[in-house]
CSV table of C-alpha atoms and ligand atoms in Angstrom, one decimal:
chain,number,residue,atom,x,y,z
T,1,UNK,CA,-1.3,-14.8,-34.1
T,2,UNK,CA,-4.5,-15.0,-32.2
T,3,UNK,CA,-4.3,-13.6,-28.8
T,4,UNK,CA,-6.3,-14.7,-25.8
T,5,UNK,CA,-8.0,-11.8,-24.1
T,6,UNK,CA,-6.1,-10.8,-20.9
T,7,UNK,CA,-9.3,-11.1,-18.8
T,8,UNK,CA,-9.9,-14.7,-20.1
T,9,UNK,CA,-6.4,-15.7,-19.1
T,10,UNK,CA,-6.7,-13.9,-15.7
T,11,UNK,CA,-9.9,-15.8,-15.0
T,12,UNK,CA,-8.1,-19.1,-15.3
T,13,UNK,CA,-5.4,-17.8,-12.9
T,14,UNK,CA,-5.5,-18.2,-9.1
T,15,UNK,CA,-6.7,-15.4,-6.9
T,16,UNK,CA,-4.7,-14.2,-3.9
T,17,UNK,CA,-5.9,-13.1,-0.4
T,18,UNK,CA,-6.7,-9.5,0.4
T,19,UNK,CA,-3.6,-7.5,1.0
T,20,UNK,CA,-1.4,-9.6,-1.3
T,21,UNK,CA,0.8,-7.1,-3.2
T,22,UNK,CA,1.3,-7.2,-6.9
T,23,UNK,CA,4.4,-5.4,-8.0
T,24,UNK,CA,7.2,-5.2,-10.5
T,25,UNK,CA,11.0,-4.9,-9.9
T,26,UNK,CA,14.0,-3.2,-11.5
T,27,UNK,CA,17.5,-2.3,-10.5
T,28,UNK,CA,19.4,0.9,-10.8
T,29,UNK,CA,22.2,0.0,-13.2
T,30,UNK,CA,19.9,-2.0,-15.4
T,31,UNK,CA,17.5,0.9,-16.1
T,32,UNK,CA,18.8,4.3,-15.0
T,33,UNK,CA,21.5,5.3,-17.5
T,34,UNK,CA,22.8,8.8,-16.8
T,35,UNK,CA,25.9,7.4,-15.4
T,36,UNK,CA,27.7,10.8,-15.3
T,37,UNK,CA,24.7,12.9,-14.1
T,38,UNK,CA,24.6,14.9,-10.9
T,39,UNK,CA,27.9,13.8,-9.5
T,40,UNK,CA,27.5,10.0,-9.7
T,41,UNK,CA,30.7,8.1,-9.2
T,42,UNK,CA,31.8,5.1,-11.2
T,43,UNK,CA,30.7,1.7,-10.1
T,44,UNK,CA,32.2,-1.7,-10.8
T,45,UNK,CA,29.6,-2.3,-13.5
T,46,UNK,CA,30.7,0.8,-15.4
T,47,UNK,CA,34.3,-0.5,-15.3
T,48,UNK,CA,33.3,-4.0,-16.2
T,49,UNK,CA,30.9,-3.2,-19.0
T,50,UNK,CA,33.5,-0.9,-20.6
T,51,UNK,CA,36.1,-3.6,-20.6
T,52,UNK,CA,36.2,-5.2,-24.0
T,53,UNK,CA,34.8,-8.8,-24.1
T,54,UNK,CA,33.0,-8.6,-20.8
T,55,UNK,CA,29.4,-8.1,-22.0
T,56,UNK,CA,27.3,-9.1,-25.0
T,57,UNK,CA,28.3,-6.9,-27.9
T,58,UNK,CA,30.1,-4.5,-25.5
T,59,UNK,CA,26.7,-3.3,-24.1
T,60,UNK,CA,26.9,-1.0,-21.1
T,61,UNK,CA,24.4,0.7,-18.8
T,62,UNK,CA,25.4,4.2,-19.9
T,63,UNK,CA,22.0,4.9,-21.3
T,64,UNK,CA,20.0,1.8,-20.5
T,65,UNK,CA,16.3,2.8,-20.3
T,66,UNK,CA,17.1,6.4,-19.5
T,67,UNK,CA,14.9,6.0,-16.4
T,68,UNK,CA,16.9,8.6,-14.5
T,69,UNK,CA,15.2,11.2,-16.8
T,70,UNK,CA,12.1,9.3,-17.8
T,71,UNK,CA,11.0,8.2,-14.4
T,72,UNK,CA,7.7,10.2,-14.5
T,73,UNK,CA,6.7,8.3,-17.6
T,74,UNK,CA,7.7,5.0,-16.0
T,75,UNK,CA,5.6,5.8,-12.9
T,76,UNK,CA,2.6,6.5,-15.2
T,77,UNK,CA,3.3,3.1,-16.9
T,78,UNK,CA,3.2,1.4,-13.5
T,79,UNK,CA,-0.1,3.1,-12.7
T,80,UNK,CA,-1.5,1.8,-16.1
T,81,UNK,CA,-0.4,-1.7,-15.1
T,82,UNK,CA,-2.3,-1.3,-11.9
T,83,UNK,CA,0.7,-2.1,-9.7
T,84,UNK,CA,0.4,-2.0,-5.9
T,85,UNK,CA,4.1,-1.8,-5.4
T,86,UNK,CA,7.4,-1.1,-7.1
T,87,UNK,CA,10.8,-2.6,-6.1
T,88,UNK,CA,13.8,-0.6,-7.2
T,89,UNK,CA,17.4,-0.2,-6.0
T,90,UNK,CA,19.4,2.8,-5.0
T,91,UNK,CA,22.8,3.2,-6.8
T,92,UNK,CA,25.4,3.5,-4.0
T,93,UNK,CA,27.7,5.6,-6.3
T,94,UNK,CA,25.0,8.2,-6.9
T,95,UNK,CA,24.6,8.7,-3.2
T,96,UNK,CA,28.3,8.3,-2.1
T,97,UNK,CA,30.4,8.7,-5.3
T,98,UNK,CA,33.5,7.2,-3.6
T,99,UNK,CA,31.6,4.7,-1.6
T,100,UNK,CA,32.4,6.4,1.7
T,101,UNK,CA,32.5,9.9,3.1
T,102,UNK,CA,31.0,12.6,1.0
T,103,UNK,CA,27.2,12.3,0.3
T,104,UNK,CA,25.9,13.6,-3.0
T,105,UNK,CA,22.5,15.2,-2.3
T,106,UNK,CA,21.6,15.4,-6.0
T,107,UNK,CA,21.7,11.6,-6.1
T,108,UNK,CA,19.5,11.4,-3.1
T,109,UNK,CA,17.2,14.0,-4.6
T,110,UNK,CA,16.6,11.7,-7.6
T,111,UNK,CA,15.3,9.0,-5.3
T,112,UNK,CA,13.2,11.5,-3.3
T,113,UNK,CA,11.5,12.5,-6.5
T,114,UNK,CA,11.0,8.9,-7.6
T,115,UNK,CA,9.6,7.9,-4.2
T,116,UNK,CA,7.3,10.9,-4.0
T,117,UNK,CA,6.0,10.2,-7.5
T,118,UNK,CA,5.2,6.6,-6.5
T,119,UNK,CA,3.5,7.6,-3.3
T,120,UNK,CA,1.5,10.3,-5.1
T,121,UNK,CA,0.3,7.6,-7.5
T,122,UNK,CA,-0.6,5.1,-4.7
T,123,UNK,CA,2.3,2.7,-5.5
T,124,UNK,CA,4.2,1.4,-2.4
T,125,UNK,CA,8.0,1.7,-2.8
T,126,UNK,CA,10.2,-1.3,-1.9
T,127,UNK,CA,13.8,-0.1,-1.7
T,128,UNK,CA,16.8,-2.3,-2.2
T,129,UNK,CA,20.1,-0.8,-1.0
T,130,UNK,CA,22.5,-2.9,-3.0
T,131,UNK,CA,21.8,-4.5,-6.4
T,132,UNK,CA,25.5,-5.1,-7.5
T,133,UNK,CA,26.7,-1.6,-8.3
T,134,UNK,CA,29.6,-1.3,-5.8
T,135,UNK,CA,31.4,2.1,-6.0
T,136,UNK,CA,34.6,1.4,-8.0
T,137,UNK,CA,36.6,3.3,-5.3
T,138,UNK,CA,35.7,0.5,-2.8
T,139,UNK,CA,36.6,-2.2,-5.2
T,140,UNK,CA,40.0,-0.5,-5.6
T,141,UNK,CA,40.4,-1.0,-1.9
T,142,UNK,CA,39.6,-4.7,-2.1
T,143,UNK,CA,35.8,-4.7,-2.7
T,144,UNK,CA,33.7,-7.3,-1.0
T,145,UNK,CA,36.8,-9.4,-0.3
T,146,UNK,CA,37.8,-6.7,2.2
T,147,UNK,CA,36.0,-6.6,5.5
T,148,UNK,CA,35.9,-2.8,5.6
T,149,UNK,CA,33.4,-2.8,2.7
T,150,UNK,CA,30.8,-4.3,5.1
T,151,UNK,CA,31.2,-1.4,7.4
T,152,UNK,CA,31.0,1.1,4.6
T,153,UNK,CA,27.8,-0.5,3.4
T,154,UNK,CA,26.2,0.0,6.9
T,155,UNK,CA,27.2,3.7,6.8
T,156,UNK,CA,25.6,4.0,3.3
T,157,UNK,CA,22.4,2.3,4.6
T,158,UNK,CA,22.2,4.9,7.4
T,159,UNK,CA,22.6,7.7,4.9
T,160,UNK,CA,19.9,6.4,2.6
T,161,UNK,CA,17.5,5.8,5.5
T,162,UNK,CA,18.1,9.3,6.9
T,163,UNK,CA,17.0,10.7,3.5
T,164,UNK,CA,14.1,8.3,2.6
T,165,UNK,CA,13.1,6.6,5.8
T,166,UNK,CA,10.2,9.0,6.3
T,167,UNK,CA,8.6,7.8,3.0
T,168,UNK,CA,9.8,4.3,2.1
T,169,UNK,CA,8.2,1.6,4.2
T,170,UNK,CA,10.0,-1.5,3.0
T,171,UNK,CA,13.8,-1.9,3.0
T,172,UNK,CA,15.9,-4.7,1.5
T,173,UNK,CA,19.6,-4.7,2.2
T,174,UNK,CA,21.1,-6.9,-0.5
T,175,UNK,CA,19.9,-8.3,-3.8
T,176,UNK,CA,21.2,-11.8,-4.5
T,177,UNK,CA,24.5,-11.8,-2.6
T,178,UNK,CA,25.2,-15.1,-4.2
T,179,UNK,CA,25.6,-13.4,-7.6
T,180,UNK,CA,27.7,-10.5,-6.1
T,181,UNK,CA,30.1,-12.9,-4.5
T,182,UNK,CA,30.2,-16.0,-6.7
T,183,UNK,CA,29.5,-14.6,-10.2
T,184,UNK,CA,31.6,-11.5,-9.4
T,185,UNK,CA,34.6,-12.9,-7.6
T,186,UNK,CA,34.7,-16.7,-8.5
T,187,UNK,CA,33.3,-17.1,-12.0
T,188,UNK,CA,34.3,-13.6,-13.2
T,189,UNK,CA,31.2,-13.4,-15.3
T,190,UNK,CA,29.9,-10.3,-13.4
T,191,UNK,CA,31.7,-7.3,-12.1
T,192,UNK,CA,34.3,-7.0,-10.8
T,193,UNK,CA,35.3,-10.0,-13.0
T,194,UNK,CA,37.6,-11.7,-10.6
T,195,UNK,CA,38.3,-15.4,-10.6
T,196,UNK,CA,39.6,-16.0,-7.1
T,197,UNK,CA,38.0,-18.6,-4.8
T,198,UNK,CA,39.6,-17.1,-1.7
T,199,UNK,CA,38.3,-13.6,-2.5
T,200,UNK,CA,34.9,-15.2,-3.4
T,201,UNK,CA,34.5,-16.9,0.0
T,202,UNK,CA,35.6,-13.6,1.7
T,203,UNK,CA,33.0,-11.7,-0.4
T,204,UNK,CA,30.3,-14.2,0.7
T,205,UNK,CA,30.9,-13.5,4.4
T,206,UNK,CA,31.5,-9.8,4.1
T,207,UNK,CA,28.2,-9.3,2.1
T,208,UNK,CA,26.3,-11.2,4.8
T,209,UNK,CA,28.1,-9.2,7.5
T,210,UNK,CA,27.2,-6.0,5.7
T,211,UNK,CA,23.6,-7.2,5.6
T,212,UNK,CA,23.6,-7.7,9.3
T,213,UNK,CA,25.3,-4.4,10.1
T,214,UNK,CA,23.0,-2.5,7.7
T,215,UNK,CA,19.9,-4.2,9.3
T,216,UNK,CA,21.0,-3.0,12.7
T,217,UNK,CA,21.5,0.6,11.3
T,218,UNK,CA,18.0,0.5,9.7
T,219,UNK,CA,16.4,-0.8,12.9
T,220,UNK,CA,18.2,1.8,15.0
T,221,UNK,CA,16.8,4.4,12.7
T,222,UNK,CA,13.2,3.1,13.2
T,223,UNK,CA,12.7,0.9,10.1
T,224,UNK,CA,10.2,-1.9,10.8
T,225,UNK,CA,10.1,-3.7,7.5
T,226,UNK,CA,13.6,-4.9,6.7
T,227,UNK,CA,14.5,-7.9,4.6
T,228,UNK,CA,17.1,-9.5,2.4
T,229,UNK,CA,16.6,-10.8,-1.1
T,230,UNK,CA,18.2,-14.2,-1.9
T,231,UNK,CA,18.1,-16.1,-5.2
T,232,UNK,CA,17.3,-19.7,-4.9
T,233,UNK,CA,18.0,-22.4,-7.5
T,234,UNK,CA,16.8,-25.8,-6.3
T,235,UNK,CA,19.5,-28.4,-7.2
T,236,UNK,CA,18.7,-32.0,-8.1
T,237,UNK,CA,21.1,-34.8,-8.9
T,238,UNK,CA,21.0,-36.2,-12.5
T,239,UNK,CA,21.1,-39.8,-11.1
T,240,UNK,CA,21.2,-41.6,-7.8
T,241,UNK,CA,24.9,-42.2,-8.0
T,242,UNK,CA,26.8,-41.0,-5.0
T,243,UNK,CA,28.9,-38.6,-7.1
T,244,UNK,CA,25.8,-36.9,-8.6
T,245,UNK,CA,24.1,-36.7,-5.2
T,246,UNK,CA,27.2,-35.1,-3.7
T,247,UNK,CA,27.4,-32.7,-6.6
T,248,UNK,CA,23.8,-31.6,-6.0
T,249,UNK,CA,24.6,-31.3,-2.3
T,250,UNK,CA,27.6,-29.1,-2.9
T,251,UNK,CA,25.9,-26.7,-5.3
T,252,UNK,CA,22.8,-26.5,-3.2
T,253,UNK,CA,25.1,-25.6,-0.3
T,254,UNK,CA,26.7,-22.7,-2.0
T,255,UNK,CA,23.7,-21.5,-4.0
T,256,UNK,CA,21.0,-21.7,-1.4
T,257,UNK,CA,21.9,-22.8,2.2
T,258,UNK,CA,25.2,-20.8,2.5
T,259,UNK,CA,23.2,-17.5,2.2
T,260,UNK,CA,19.9,-18.5,3.9
T,261,UNK,CA,21.0,-20.4,7.0
T,262,UNK,CA,23.4,-17.8,8.5
T,263,UNK,CA,20.6,-15.1,8.1
T,264,UNK,CA,17.9,-17.2,9.7
T,265,UNK,CA,19.8,-19.5,12.1
T,266,UNK,CA,23.1,-17.8,12.7
T,267,UNK,CA,25.2,-20.6,11.4
T,268,UNK,CA,26.8,-21.6,8.1
T,269,UNK,CA,26.0,-25.1,7.0
T,270,UNK,CA,28.7,-27.5,8.3
T,271,UNK,CA,29.1,-29.3,4.9
T,272,UNK,CA,29.7,-26.0,3.1
T,273,UNK,CA,32.2,-24.8,5.7
T,274,UNK,CA,34.1,-28.1,5.2
T,275,UNK,CA,33.9,-27.9,1.3
T,276,UNK,CA,35.3,-24.3,1.3
T,277,UNK,CA,38.0,-25.1,3.8
T,278,UNK,CA,39.0,-28.1,1.8
T,279,UNK,CA,39.2,-25.9,-1.3
T,280,UNK,CA,41.5,-23.5,0.5
T,281,UNK,CA,38.9,-20.8,0.5
T,282,UNK,CA,37.6,-20.5,4.1
T,283,UNK,CA,34.8,-18.2,5.2
T,284,UNK,CA,36.6,-15.4,7.2
T,285,UNK,CA,34.2,-15.5,10.3
T,286,UNK,CA,35.3,-13.5,13.3
T,287,UNK,CA,33.9,-13.8,16.8
T,288,UNK,CA,30.4,-12.3,17.0
T,289,UNK,CA,30.0,-12.0,13.3
T,290,UNK,CA,27.2,-14.6,13.0
T,291,UNK,CA,25.2,-12.8,15.7
T,292,UNK,CA,25.3,-9.8,13.5
T,293,UNK,CA,24.4,-11.7,10.3
T,294,UNK,CA,21.4,-13.2,12.1
T,295,UNK,CA,20.0,-9.9,13.2
T,296,UNK,CA,16.3,-10.6,12.8
T,297,UNK,CA,14.6,-9.6,9.6
T,298,UNK,CA,10.9,-9.0,9.0
T,299,UNK,CA,10.7,-10.8,5.7
T,300,UNK,CA,12.6,-12.9,3.3
T,301,UNK,CA,12.8,-11.8,-0.4
T,302,UNK,CA,12.7,-14.9,-2.6
T,303,UNK,CA,14.0,-14.7,-6.2
T,304,UNK,CA,13.2,-17.7,-8.3
T,305,UNK,CA,13.7,-18.4,-12.0
T,306,UNK,CA,14.3,-22.2,-12.5
T,307,UNK,CA,15.7,-25.3,-11.0
T,308,UNK,CA,18.9,-27.1,-12.0
T,309,UNK,CA,19.8,-30.7,-12.5
T,310,UNK,CA,23.5,-31.4,-12.0
T,311,UNK,CA,26.0,-34.2,-12.6
T,312,UNK,CA,29.5,-35.0,-11.5
T,313,UNK,CA,32.0,-35.6,-14.4
T,314,UNK,CA,35.3,-37.5,-14.3
T,315,UNK,CA,37.2,-34.5,-15.6
T,316,UNK,CA,37.0,-30.7,-15.1
T,317,UNK,CA,34.5,-29.1,-17.5
T,318,UNK,CA,36.9,-26.4,-18.4
T,319,UNK,CA,34.0,-23.9,-18.0
T,320,UNK,CA,34.0,-21.0,-15.5
T,321,UNK,CA,31.9,-22.0,-12.5
T,322,UNK,CA,30.6,-19.8,-9.7
T,323,UNK,CA,30.9,-22.6,-7.2
T,324,UNK,CA,34.1,-23.2,-5.3
T,325,UNK,CA,35.6,-26.7,-5.7
T,326,UNK,CA,33.0,-27.6,-8.4
T,327,UNK,CA,35.3,-27.8,-11.5
T,328,UNK,CA,33.9,-31.3,-12.2
T,329,UNK,CA,30.3,-30.5,-11.9
T,330,UNK,CA,28.1,-29.5,-14.8
T,331,UNK,CA,24.4,-28.7,-15.5
T,332,UNK,CA,22.4,-31.3,-17.4
T,333,UNK,CA,20.6,-29.6,-20.3
T,334,UNK,CA,16.9,-29.3,-19.3
T,335,UNK,CA,14.3,-31.1,-21.4
T,336,UNK,CA,11.7,-29.0,-23.1
T,337,UNK,CA,11.7,-25.4,-24.2
T,338,UNK,CA,14.0,-23.0,-22.4
T,339,UNK,CA,13.9,-19.2,-22.2
T,340,UNK,CA,16.3,-17.2,-24.3
T,341,UNK,CA,18.6,-17.3,-21.2
T,342,UNK,CA,18.7,-21.1,-21.7
T,343,UNK,CA,16.8,-21.5,-18.4
T,344,UNK,CA,14.3,-24.3,-17.9
T,345,UNK,CA,10.6,-23.5,-17.1
T,346,UNK,CA,10.0,-25.3,-13.8
T,347,UNK,CA,7.1,-23.9,-11.9
T,348,UNK,CA,6.5,-27.0,-9.8
T,349,UNK,CA,9.9,-26.6,-8.2
T,350,UNK,CA,8.8,-23.1,-7.1
T,351,UNK,CA,6.1,-24.6,-4.9
T,352,UNK,CA,8.5,-27.0,-3.4
T,353,UNK,CA,11.1,-24.3,-2.7
T,354,UNK,CA,8.5,-22.1,-0.9
T,355,UNK,CA,7.5,-25.0,1.3
T,356,UNK,CA,11.1,-25.9,2.0
T,357,UNK,CA,11.7,-22.3,3.1
T,358,UNK,CA,8.6,-22.4,5.3
T,359,UNK,CA,10.1,-25.5,6.9
T,360,UNK,CA,13.4,-23.7,7.7
T,361,UNK,CA,11.9,-20.4,8.8
T,362,UNK,CA,8.3,-21.1,9.7
T,363,UNK,CA,7.5,-17.7,11.2
T,364,UNK,CA,9.3,-15.6,8.6
T,365,UNK,CA,6.9,-14.0,5.9
T,366,UNK,CA,8.1,-14.3,2.4
T,367,UNK,CA,7.8,-11.9,-0.6
T,368,UNK,CA,8.5,-13.0,-4.1
T,369,UNK,CA,10.9,-10.2,-5.0
T,370,UNK,CA,11.7,-11.5,-8.5
T,371,UNK,CA,10.3,-14.1,-10.9
T,372,UNK,CA,10.1,-13.8,-14.7
T,373,UNK,CA,11.5,-14.9,-18.0
T,374,UNK,CA,13.2,-13.6,-21.1
T,375,UNK,CA,11.9,-14.3,-24.6
T,376,UNK,CA,12.6,-12.9,-28.1
T,377,UNK,CA,9.8,-10.3,-27.9
T,378,UNK,CA,9.3,-7.9,-30.8
T,379,UNK,CA,6.5,-5.6,-31.8
T,380,UNK,CA,4.3,-6.9,-34.6
T,381,UNK,CA,3.2,-5.0,-37.7
T,382,UNK,CA,0.4,-3.4,-35.6
T,383,UNK,CA,2.9,-2.3,-33.0
T,384,UNK,CA,1.6,-4.7,-30.3
T,385,UNK,CA,4.0,-7.0,-28.5
T,386,UNK,CA,2.6,-10.5,-28.1
T,387,UNK,CA,4.5,-12.6,-25.6
T,388,UNK,CA,2.6,-15.9,-25.1
T,389,UNK,CA,5.6,-17.7,-23.5
T,390,UNK,CA,5.8,-15.0,-20.8
T,391,UNK,CA,2.1,-15.1,-20.2
T,392,UNK,CA,2.3,-18.9,-19.7
T,393,UNK,CA,5.4,-18.6,-17.4
T,394,UNK,CA,3.7,-15.9,-15.4
T,395,UNK,CA,0.4,-17.7,-14.9
T,396,UNK,CA,2.1,-21.0,-14.1
T,397,UNK,CA,4.5,-19.4,-11.6
T,398,UNK,CA,1.7,-17.5,-9.9
T,399,UNK,CA,-0.2,-20.8,-9.6
T,400,UNK,CA,2.8,-22.3,-8.0
T,401,UNK,CA,2.9,-19.6,-5.4
T,402,UNK,CA,-0.8,-20.0,-4.8
T,403,UNK,CA,-0.3,-23.7,-4.4
T,404,UNK,CA,2.4,-23.2,-1.8
T,405,UNK,CA,0.2,-20.7,0.1
T,406,UNK,CA,-2.6,-23.2,0.2
T,407,UNK,CA,-0.2,-25.6,1.9
T,408,UNK,CA,0.8,-23.0,4.5
T,409,UNK,CA,3.6,-20.8,3.0
T,410,UNK,CA,3.2,-17.3,4.2
T,411,UNK,CA,3.8,-15.3,1.0
T,412,UNK,CA,2.8,-11.6,1.1
T,413,UNK,CA,3.5,-10.4,-2.4
T,414,UNK,CA,4.9,-11.0,-5.9
T,415,UNK,CA,7.1,-8.8,-7.9
T,416,UNK,CA,7.4,-9.6,-11.6
T,417,UNK,CA,10.9,-9.3,-13.0
T,418,UNK,CA,11.0,-7.0,-14.7
T,419,UNK,CA,8.9,-3.9,-15.1
T,420,UNK,CA,10.6,-3.3,-18.5
T,421,UNK,CA,13.2,-4.7,-20.7
T,422,UNK,CA,16.6,-3.6,-19.5
T,423,UNK,CA,20.4,-4.2,-19.3
T,424,UNK,CA,20.7,-7.9,-18.5
T,425,UNK,CA,24.2,-7.6,-17.1
T,426,UNK,CA,26.8,-9.6,-19.1
T,427,UNK,CA,24.0,-10.6,-21.5
T,428,UNK,CA,23.4,-7.0,-22.4
T,429,UNK,CA,20.2,-5.8,-24.1
T,430,UNK,CA,19.7,-9.1,-26.0
T,431,UNK,CA,17.6,-10.6,-23.1
T,432,UNK,CA,14.2,-9.1,-22.7
T,433,UNK,CA,12.6,-9.8,-19.3
T,434,UNK,CA,10.1,-6.9,-19.2
T,435,UNK,CA,6.4,-6.7,-19.0
T,436,UNK,CA,7.0,-3.6,-21.0
T,437,UNK,CA,8.9,-3.6,-24.2
T,438,UNK,CA,11.6,-1.0,-24.7
T,439,UNK,CA,12.8,0.1,-28.1
T,440,UNK,CA,16.3,1.2,-27.1
T,441,UNK,CA,16.8,3.4,-30.2
T,442,UNK,CA,13.8,5.6,-29.4
T,443,UNK,CA,13.2,4.7,-25.7
T,444,UNK,CA,9.6,4.0,-26.6
T,445,UNK,CA,7.9,1.8,-24.0
T,446,UNK,CA,5.1,-0.6,-25.2
T,447,UNK,CA,3.3,-2.7,-22.6
T,448,UNK,CA,3.4,-6.4,-23.8
T,449,UNK,CA,0.4,-8.7,-23.7
T,450,UNK,CA,1.7,-10.1,-20.4
T,451,UNK,CA,1.4,-6.7,-18.8
T,452,UNK,CA,-2.4,-6.7,-19.5
T,453,UNK,CA,-2.7,-10.2,-18.2
T,454,UNK,CA,-0.8,-9.3,-15.0
T,455,UNK,CA,-3.0,-6.2,-14.5
T,456,UNK,CA,-6.1,-8.3,-14.8
T,457,UNK,CA,-4.9,-11.1,-12.5
T,458,UNK,CA,-4.2,-8.4,-9.8
T,459,UNK,CA,-7.5,-6.7,-10.4
T,460,UNK,CA,-9.4,-10.0,-10.2
T,461,UNK,CA,-7.7,-10.8,-6.8
T,462,UNK,CA,-8.6,-7.3,-5.5
T,463,UNK,CA,-12.2,-7.8,-6.5
T,464,UNK,CA,-12.5,-11.4,-5.2
W,501,IFM,O1,18.3,-9.2,-14.2
W,501,IFM,C1,18.5,-10.0,-13.1
W,501,IFM,C2,18.4,-9.3,-11.8
W,501,IFM,O2,19.2,-8.2,-11.8
W,501,IFM,C3,18.8,-10.1,-10.7
W,501,IFM,N1,18.0,-11.4,-10.7
W,501,IFM,C4,18.0,-12.1,-11.9
W,501,IFM,C5,17.6,-11.2,-13.1
W,501,IFM,C6,17.5,-12.0,-14.4
W,501,IFM,O3,18.8,-12.5,-14.7
């Protein structure tokens, strides 16, 4: 295969204003491995991935990318990629093995070493407190369906800030609470694998309450760059029929507006409240909760991968759905090539999304905390990993961000998902999202062609 030179691709890509941050993102359970090291307790993902039939080929995060031990090598890789910033998550069960009470200093020490290594290399750390690995002990007490978990999360936030607040400038409370609540407690496709609409609606609210409580703890401790990371999937109706239009409204409500609006306006959308109540799964809001949820944040983390087209069917699909009361709604297969996840490639919807968000929260800066794509990447005979589809996806999505910025969206940075191939949850190691290829048998890391392109796009913007 002939490969375009990275610099040539970068020259065709947009440039970004001074100060725009180019980063890459990961999450603890997806890369760290070392699940028994230094007093770490079990998380719901340990339990789930070790339950037969839950993940692709029974894959687990036991070893993953062995980042817990190889983090110096990974920081060196980031430096070679020319990253300004690195977004990672802290594993709650490393820091508080039972989720509450005793703090494990050895777990905190790992993150101290990681952060110091980043700072020494000139890479700005962006810390996410919760990327789905709830301590199993808390799930045993009801998990996110139990209000107390929100309070425990705030305690955990305070513990992590007291250890790392002097060196980590940017804090995110939750990553994608939609997935934690609805894939975990409604569809059963993610840990803890429950299929219970009542528990799912409770999890939605308790995650957001936990976000608000943790934000207050972080602020009280002096943090001045606090955000939340939400995953947005724009929903379109397959036709103009009232049933399809209502299907798109319902899914947009639960995917996008149910998480965004309470945080930025202090209210759940009325149509979503009505949908959930009608399904017998009300949001368990108590007096004062929404004021807590709407505690001001400094930025919104935007995760975007693709848009969906949905249709209402006369009969239930029979498939597990993350959405409550959506048994008769299905996705319409996208036209054109899809990623190995089966996701459409829809950069134009990214621009529209960012402009929609600007309309809802005009003064709130945004950071693209995740964007990326999985493809069947493999090293060639020469050992190089060519990934033209990822290069195309990357350049077109960066152009979509630039287009939104030209139209007034205040976007401060972009984090590619992901720094390296890793454990893609229920899809295991079969899905490769990395800029860097990982050979799991040897743990050898090989930057893909997209890594060189990304480095050159960032360099060109800095030089512009
Ligand atoms: O790998 C995940 C990540 O953990 C959360 N956002 C979506 C990514 C790709 O599925």
